[in-house]
JSON list of C-alpha atoms in Angstrom, two decimals:
[
{"chain": "A", "resi": 1, "resn": "MET", "atom": "CA", "xyz": [0.00, 0.00, 0.00]},
{"chain": "A", "resi": 2, "resn": "ARG", "atom": "CA", "xyz": [1.22, 3.53, -0.80]},
{"chain": "A", "resi": 3, "resn": "PHE", "atom": "CA", "xyz": [0.41, 6.67, 1.15]},
{"chain": "A", "resi": 4, "resn": "SER", "atom": "CA", "xyz": [0.42, 10.22, -0.16]},
{"chain": "A", "resi": 5, "resn": "ILE", "atom": "CA", "xyz": [-0.57, 13.62, 1.18]},
{"chain": "A", "resi": 6, "resn": "TRP", "atom": "CA", "xyz": [-2.78, 16.30, -0.27]},
{"chain": "A", "resi": 7, "resn": "PRO", "atom": "CA", "xyz": [-1.83, 19.56, 1.46]},
{"chain": "A", "resi": 8, "resn": "SER", "atom": "CA", "xyz": [-4.49, 22.24, 1.33]},
{"chain": "A", "resi": 9, "resn": "SER", "atom": "CA", "xyz": [-3.73, 25.05, -1.11]},
{"chain": "A", "resi": 10, "resn": "ALA", "atom": "CA", "xyz": [-5.37, 27.39, 1.43]},
{"chain": "A", "resi": 11, "resn": "GLN", "atom": "CA", "xyz": [-2.61, 26.96, 4.00]},
{"chain": "A", "resi": 12, "resn": "ALA", "atom": "CA", "xyz": [0.56, 29.01, 4.23]},
{"chain": "A", "resi": 13, "resn": "TRP", "atom": "CA", "xyz": [3.71, 27.84, 2.45]},
{"chain": "A", "resi": 14, "resn": "ASP", "atom": "CA", "xyz": [5.39, 27.16, 5.81]},
{"chain": "A", "resi": 15, "resn": "GLY", "atom": "CA", "xyz": [2.68, 24.61, 6.63]},
{"chain": "A", "resi": 16, "resn": "ILE", "atom": "CA", "xyz": [2.98, 22.91, 3.24]},
{"chain": "A", "resi": 17, "resn": "ILE", "atom": "CA", "xyz": [6.73, 22.55, 3.45]},
{"chain": "A", "resi": 18, "resn": "GLU", "atom": "CA", "xyz": [6.49, 21.40, 7.08]},
{"chain": "A", "resi": 19, "resn": "ILE", "atom": "CA", "xyz": [4.08, 18.56, 6.28]},
{"chain": "A", "resi": 20, "resn": "ALA", "atom": "CA", "xyz": [5.89, 17.63, 3.04]},
{"chain": "A", "resi": 21, "resn": "THR", "atom": "CA", "xyz": [9.23, 17.49, 4.84]},
{"chain": "A", "resi": 22, "resn": "HIS", "atom": "CA", "xyz": [7.73, 15.38, 7.63]},
{"chain": "A", "resi": 23, "resn": "CYS", "atom": "CA", "xyz": [6.17, 12.98, 5.12]},
{"chain": "A", "resi": 24, "resn": "GLU", "atom": "CA", "xyz": [9.41, 12.75, 3.14]},
{"chain": "A", "resi": 25, "resn": "ARG", "atom": "CA", "xyz": [11.35, 11.97, 6.32]},
{"chain": "A", "resi": 26, "resn": "THR", "atom": "CA", "xyz": [8.84, 9.35, 7.52]},
{"chain": "A", "resi": 27, "resn": "GLY", "atom": "CA", "xyz": [8.55, 7.40, 4.27]},
{"chain": "A", "resi": 28, "resn": "TRP", "atom": "CA", "xyz": [5.35, 8.62, 2.63]},
{"chain": "A", "resi": 29, "resn": "ASP", "atom": "CA", "xyz": [5.16, 8.03, -1.12]},
{"chain": "A", "resi": 30, "resn": "GLY", "atom": "CA", "xyz": [3.86, 11.25, -2.64]},
{"chain": "A", "resi": 31, "resn": "ALA", "atom": "CA", "xyz": [2.52, 14.77, -2.37]},
{"chain": "A", "resi": 32, "resn": "TYR", "atom": "CA", "xyz": [-0.26, 15.95, -4.66]},
{"chain": "A", "resi": 33, "resn": "PHE", "atom": "CA", "xyz": [-1.58, 19.49, -4.95]},
{"chain": "A", "resi": 34, "resn": "ALA", "atom": "CA", "xyz": [-4.96, 20.79, -6.14]},
{"chain": "A", "resi": 35, "resn": "ASP", "atom": "CA", "xyz": [-4.91, 23.11, -9.15]},
{"chain": "A", "resi": 36, "resn": "HIS", "atom": "CA", "xyz": [-7.33, 25.86, -8.13]},
{"chain": "A", "resi": 37, "resn": "PHE", "atom": "CA", "xyz": [-7.03, 29.63, -7.98]},
{"chain": "A", "resi": 38, "resn": "MET", "atom": "CA", "xyz": [-9.55, 30.36, -5.21]},
{"chain": "A", "resi": 39, "resn": "PRO", "atom": "CA", "xyz": [-11.85, 28.63, -2.74]},
{"chain": "A", "resi": 40, "resn": "ASN", "atom": "CA", "xyz": [-14.99, 27.11, -4.27]},
{"chain": "A", "resi": 41, "resn": "SER", "atom": "CA", "xyz": [-18.35, 28.86, -3.95]},
{"chain": "A", "resi": 42, "resn": "GLN", "atom": "CA", "xyz": [-21.90, 27.72, -4.68]},
{"chain": "A", "resi": 43, "resn": "GLY", "atom": "CA", "xyz": [-22.08, 29.83, -7.84]},
{"chain": "A", "resi": 44, "resn": "THR", "atom": "CA", "xyz": [-19.95, 32.19, -9.86]},
{"chain": "A", "resi": 45, "resn": "GLU", "atom": "CA", "xyz": [-19.03, 34.62, -7.08]},
{"chain": "A", "resi": 46, "resn": "PRO", "atom": "CA", "xyz": [-15.29, 34.79, -6.48]},
{"chain": "A", "resi": 47, "resn": "LEU", "atom": "CA", "xyz": [-14.15, 34.08, -2.94]},
{"chain": "A", "resi": 48, "resn": "ASP", "atom": "CA", "xyz": [-11.22, 35.73, -1.23]},
{"chain": "A", "resi": 49, "resn": "GLY", "atom": "CA", "xyz": [-8.74, 33.59, 0.57]},
{"chain": "A", "resi": 50, "resn": "THR", "atom": "CA", "xyz": [-5.20, 32.39, 0.37]},
{"chain": "A", "resi": 51, "resn": "THR", "atom": "CA", "xyz": [-4.85, 29.87, -2.43]},
{"chain": "A", "resi": 52, "resn": "LEU", "atom": "CA", "xyz": [-1.36, 28.96, -3.58]},
{"chain": "A", "resi": 53, "resn": "GLU", "atom": "CA", "xyz": [-0.95, 28.18, -7.28]},
{"chain": "A", "resi": 54, "resn": "CYS", "atom": "CA", "xyz": [-0.40, 24.48, -7.95]},
{"chain": "A", "resi": 55, "resn": "TRP", "atom": "CA", "xyz": [2.47, 24.52, -10.42]},
{"chain": "A", "resi": 56, "resn": "SER", "atom": "CA", "xyz": [4.49, 27.06, -8.45]},
{"chain": "A", "resi": 57, "resn": "VAL", "atom": "CA", "xyz": [4.14, 24.90, -5.35]},
{"chain": "A", "resi": 58, "resn": "LEU", "atom": "CA", "xyz": [5.07, 21.72, -7.25]},
{"chain": "A", "resi": 59, "resn": "ALA", "atom": "CA", "xyz": [8.20, 23.42, -8.66]},
{"chain": "A", "resi": 60, "resn": "ALA", "atom": "CA", "xyz": [9.28, 24.44, -5.17]},
{"chain": "A", "resi": 61, "resn": "LEU", "atom": "CA", "xyz": [8.56, 20.98, -3.73]},
{"chain": "A", "resi": 62, "resn": "ALA", "atom": "CA", "xyz": [10.51, 19.37, -6.59]},
{"chain": "A", "resi": 63, "resn": "ALA", "atom": "CA", "xyz": [13.57, 21.34, -5.54]},
{"chain": "A", "resi": 64, "resn": "LEU", "atom": "CA", "xyz": [13.13, 20.85, -1.78]},
{"chain": "A", "resi": 65, "resn": "ILE", "atom": "CA", "xyz": [11.75, 17.32, -1.42]},
{"chain": "A", "resi": 66, "resn": "PRO", "atom": "CA", "xyz": [14.20, 14.77, -2.88]},
{"chain": "A", "resi": 67, "resn": "ARG", "atom": "CA", "xyz": [12.30, 11.46, -2.94]},
{"chain": "A", "resi": 68, "resn": "MET", "atom": "CA", "xyz": [8.48, 11.62, -2.99]},
{"chain": "A", "resi": 69, "resn": "GLN", "atom": "CA", "xyz": [6.36, 11.48, -6.12]},
{"chain": "A", "resi": 70, "resn": "LEU", "atom": "CA", "xyz": [4.71, 14.86, -6.91]},
{"chain": "A", "resi": 71, "resn": "GLY", "atom": "CA", "xyz": [1.60, 15.64, -8.89]},
{"chain": "A", "resi": 72, "resn": "SER", "atom": "CA", "xyz": [-1.39, 17.82, -9.69]},
{"chain": "A", "resi": 73, "resn": "LEU", "atom": "CA", "xyz": [-4.96, 17.03, -8.56]},
{"chain": "A", "resi": 74, "resn": "VAL", "atom": "CA", "xyz": [-5.88, 17.81, -11.35]},
{"chain": "A", "resi": 75, "resn": "SER", "atom": "CA", "xyz": [-5.08, 20.54, -13.85]},
{"chain": "A", "resi": 76, "resn": "SER", "atom": "CA", "xyz": [-8.13, 21.70, -15.74]},
{"chain": "A", "resi": 77, "resn": "VAL", "atom": "CA", "xyz": [-7.80, 21.81, -19.52]},
{"chain": "A", "resi": 78, "resn": "THR", "atom": "CA", "xyz": [-9.48, 25.22, -19.30]},
{"chain": "A", "resi": 79, "resn": "TYR", "atom": "CA", "xyz": [-6.73, 26.92, -17.26]},
{"chain": "A", "resi": 80, "resn": "ARG", "atom": "CA", "xyz": [-3.67, 26.74, -19.51]},
{"chain": "A", "resi": 81, "resn": "HIS", "atom": "CA", "xyz": [-2.93, 26.08, -23.16]},
{"chain": "A", "resi": 82, "resn": "PRO", "atom": "CA", "xyz": [-1.90, 22.40, -23.47]},
{"chain": "A", "resi": 83, "resn": "ALA", "atom": "CA", "xyz": [1.54, 23.26, -24.87]},
{"chain": "A", "resi": 84, "resn": "VAL", "atom": "CA", "xyz": [2.18, 25.67, -21.98]},
{"chain": "A", "resi": 85, "resn": "LEU", "atom": "CA", "xyz": [1.10, 23.10, -19.40]},
{"chain": "A", "resi": 86, "resn": "ALA", "atom": "CA", "xyz": [3.29, 20.46, -21.05]},
{"chain": "A", "resi": 87, "resn": "LYS", "atom": "CA", "xyz": [6.26, 22.83, -20.88]},
{"chain": "A", "resi": 88, "resn": "ILE", "atom": "CA", "xyz": [5.61, 23.60, -17.19]},
{"chain": "A", "resi": 89, "resn": "ALA", "atom": "CA", "xyz": [5.21, 19.91, -16.35]},
{"chain": "A", "resi": 90, "resn": "THR", "atom": "CA", "xyz": [8.35, 18.94, -18.29]},
{"chain": "A", "resi": 91, "resn": "ALA", "atom": "CA", "xyz": [10.44, 21.50, -16.42]},
{"chain": "A", "resi": 92, "resn": "ILE", "atom": "CA", "xyz": [9.16, 20.32, -13.04]},
{"chain": "A", "resi": 93, "resn": "ASP", "atom": "CA", "xyz": [9.69, 16.69, -14.03]},
{"chain": "A", "resi": 94, "resn": "GLN", "atom": "CA", "xyz": [13.31, 17.51, -14.85]},
{"chain": "A", "resi": 95, "resn": "VAL", "atom": "CA", "xyz": [13.82, 19.46, -11.60]},
{"chain": "A", "resi": 96, "resn": "SER", "atom": "CA", "xyz": [12.34, 16.53, -9.65]},
{"chain": "A", "resi": 97, "resn": "GLY", "atom": "CA", "xyz": [14.40, 13.88, -11.40]},
{"chain": "A", "resi": 98, "resn": "GLY", "atom": "CA", "xyz": [11.37, 12.29, -13.08]},
{"chain": "A", "resi": 99, "resn": "ARG", "atom": "CA", "xyz": [9.00, 12.26, -10.11]},
{"chain": "A", "resi": 100, "resn": "LEU", "atom": "CA", "xyz": [6.10, 14.28, -11.54]},
{"chain": "A", "resi": 101, "resn": "THR", "atom": "CA", "xyz": [2.65, 12.86, -12.28]},
{"chain": "A", "resi": 102, "resn": "LEU", "atom": "CA", "xyz": [0.59, 15.17, -14.48]},
{"chain": "A", "resi": 103, "resn": "GLY", "atom": "CA", "xyz": [-3.08, 14.90, -13.59]},
{"chain": "A", "resi": 104, "resn": "ILE", "atom": "CA", "xyz": [-5.41, 16.48, -16.17]},
{"chain": "A", "resi": 105, "resn": "GLY", "atom": "CA", "xyz": [-9.17, 16.92, -15.93]},
{"chain": "A", "resi": 106, "resn": "ALA", "atom": "CA", "xyz": [-12.07, 18.70, -17.62]},
{"chain": "A", "resi": 107, "resn": "GLY", "atom": "CA", "xyz": [-12.50, 21.43, -14.97]},
{"chain": "A", "resi": 108, "resn": "TRP", "atom": "CA", "xyz": [-15.60, 22.34, -13.03]},
{"chain": "A", "resi": 109, "resn": "GLN", "atom": "CA", "xyz": [-15.18, 25.23, -10.58]},
{"chain": "A", "resi": 110, "resn": "LEU", "atom": "CA", "xyz": [-17.59, 27.94, -11.77]},
{"chain": "A", "resi": 111, "resn": "ASN", "atom": "CA", "xyz": [-16.35, 30.84, -9.67]},
{"chain": "A", "resi": 112, "resn": "GLU", "atom": "CA", "xyz": [-12.74, 30.52, -10.90]},
{"chain": "A", "resi": 113, "resn": "HIS", "atom": "CA", "xyz": [-13.79, 30.52, -14.51]},
{"chain": "A", "resi": 114, "resn": "ALA", "atom": "CA", "xyz": [-16.06, 33.52, -14.03]},
{"chain": "A", "resi": 115, "resn": "ALA", "atom": "CA", "xyz": [-13.49, 35.52, -12.04]},
{"chain": "A", "resi": 116, "resn": "TYR", "atom": "CA", "xyz": [-10.67, 34.95, -14.52]},
{"chain": "A", "resi": 117, "resn": "GLY", "atom": "CA", "xyz": [-12.75, 35.17, -17.68]},
{"chain": "A", "resi": 118, "resn": "LEU", "atom": "CA", "xyz": [-12.09, 31.55, -18.63]},
{"chain": "A", "resi": 119, "resn": "GLU", "atom": "CA", "xyz": [-14.64, 29.81, -20.80]},
{"chain": "A", "resi": 120, "resn": "LEU", "atom": "CA", "xyz": [-15.87, 26.68, -19.05]},
{"chain": "A", "resi": 121, "resn": "GLY", "atom": "CA", "xyz": [-18.07, 25.19, -21.75]},
{"chain": "A", "resi": 122, "resn": "SER", "atom": "CA", "xyz": [-20.06, 21.99, -21.49]},
{"chain": "A", "resi": 123, "resn": "VAL", "atom": "CA", "xyz": [-18.61, 18.75, -20.13]},
{"chain": "A", "resi": 124, "resn": "ARG", "atom": "CA", "xyz": [-18.44, 17.45, -23.71]},
{"chain": "A", "resi": 125, "resn": "GLU", "atom": "CA", "xyz": [-16.55, 20.54, -24.91]},
{"chain": "A", "resi": 126, "resn": "ARG", "atom": "CA", "xyz": [-14.11, 20.39, -22.00]},
{"chain": "A", "resi": 127, "resn": "SER", "atom": "CA", "xyz": [-13.54, 16.67, -22.42]},
{"chain": "A", "resi": 128, "resn": "SER", "atom": "CA", "xyz": [-12.84, 17.07, -26.12]},
{"chain": "A", "resi": 129, "resn": "ARG", "atom": "CA", "xyz": [-9.99, 19.49, -25.35]},
{"chain": "A", "resi": 130, "resn": "SER", "atom": "CA", "xyz": [-7.90, 16.56, -24.17]},
{"chain": "A", "resi": 131, "resn": "ARG", "atom": "CA", "xyz": [-8.23, 14.69, -27.45]},
{"chain": "A", "resi": 132, "resn": "ASP", "atom": "CA", "xyz": [-5.96, 14.95, -30.45]},
{"chain": "A", "resi": 133, "resn": "ARG", "atom": "CA", "xyz": [-7.28, 15.64, -33.94]},
{"chain": "A", "resi": 134, "resn": "LYS", "atom": "CA", "xyz": [-8.07, 11.95, -34.48]},
{"chain": "A", "resi": 135, "resn": "GLY", "atom": "CA", "xyz": [-10.23, 11.83, -31.34]},
{"chain": "A", "resi": 136, "resn": "VAL", "atom": "CA", "xyz": [-7.79, 9.66, -29.38]},
{"chain": "A", "resi": 137, "resn": "VAL", "atom": "CA", "xyz": [-6.91, 10.65, -25.86]}
]
């Protein structure tokens, strides 16, 4: 059995590095981080609150945590152009020595999309963004 942590993106960096360092030292297998820009709300209203950006945190953890697997839970196809996300993930994978798992999903959080002017689209439209021109994922 493997055990991983999912630190809250709403906590301070000091707390994230403290728990990741503890888990690294005590033999945990991975640390995964949610890719969100703000706390969730019931509708489209943006919510204030500390929310650390996933890929910045993963880059820092890649440099500071030498053994554990790292990954995103999960990156929405609506947040970043696929080529840009691939470039970010490749750099972090290299920094981490090949320990990155890239989690990709269709996206869902209404208030983030509204606040940042990102088109959410239907589930079908979002899901099709992860397919190549031949329709193969």
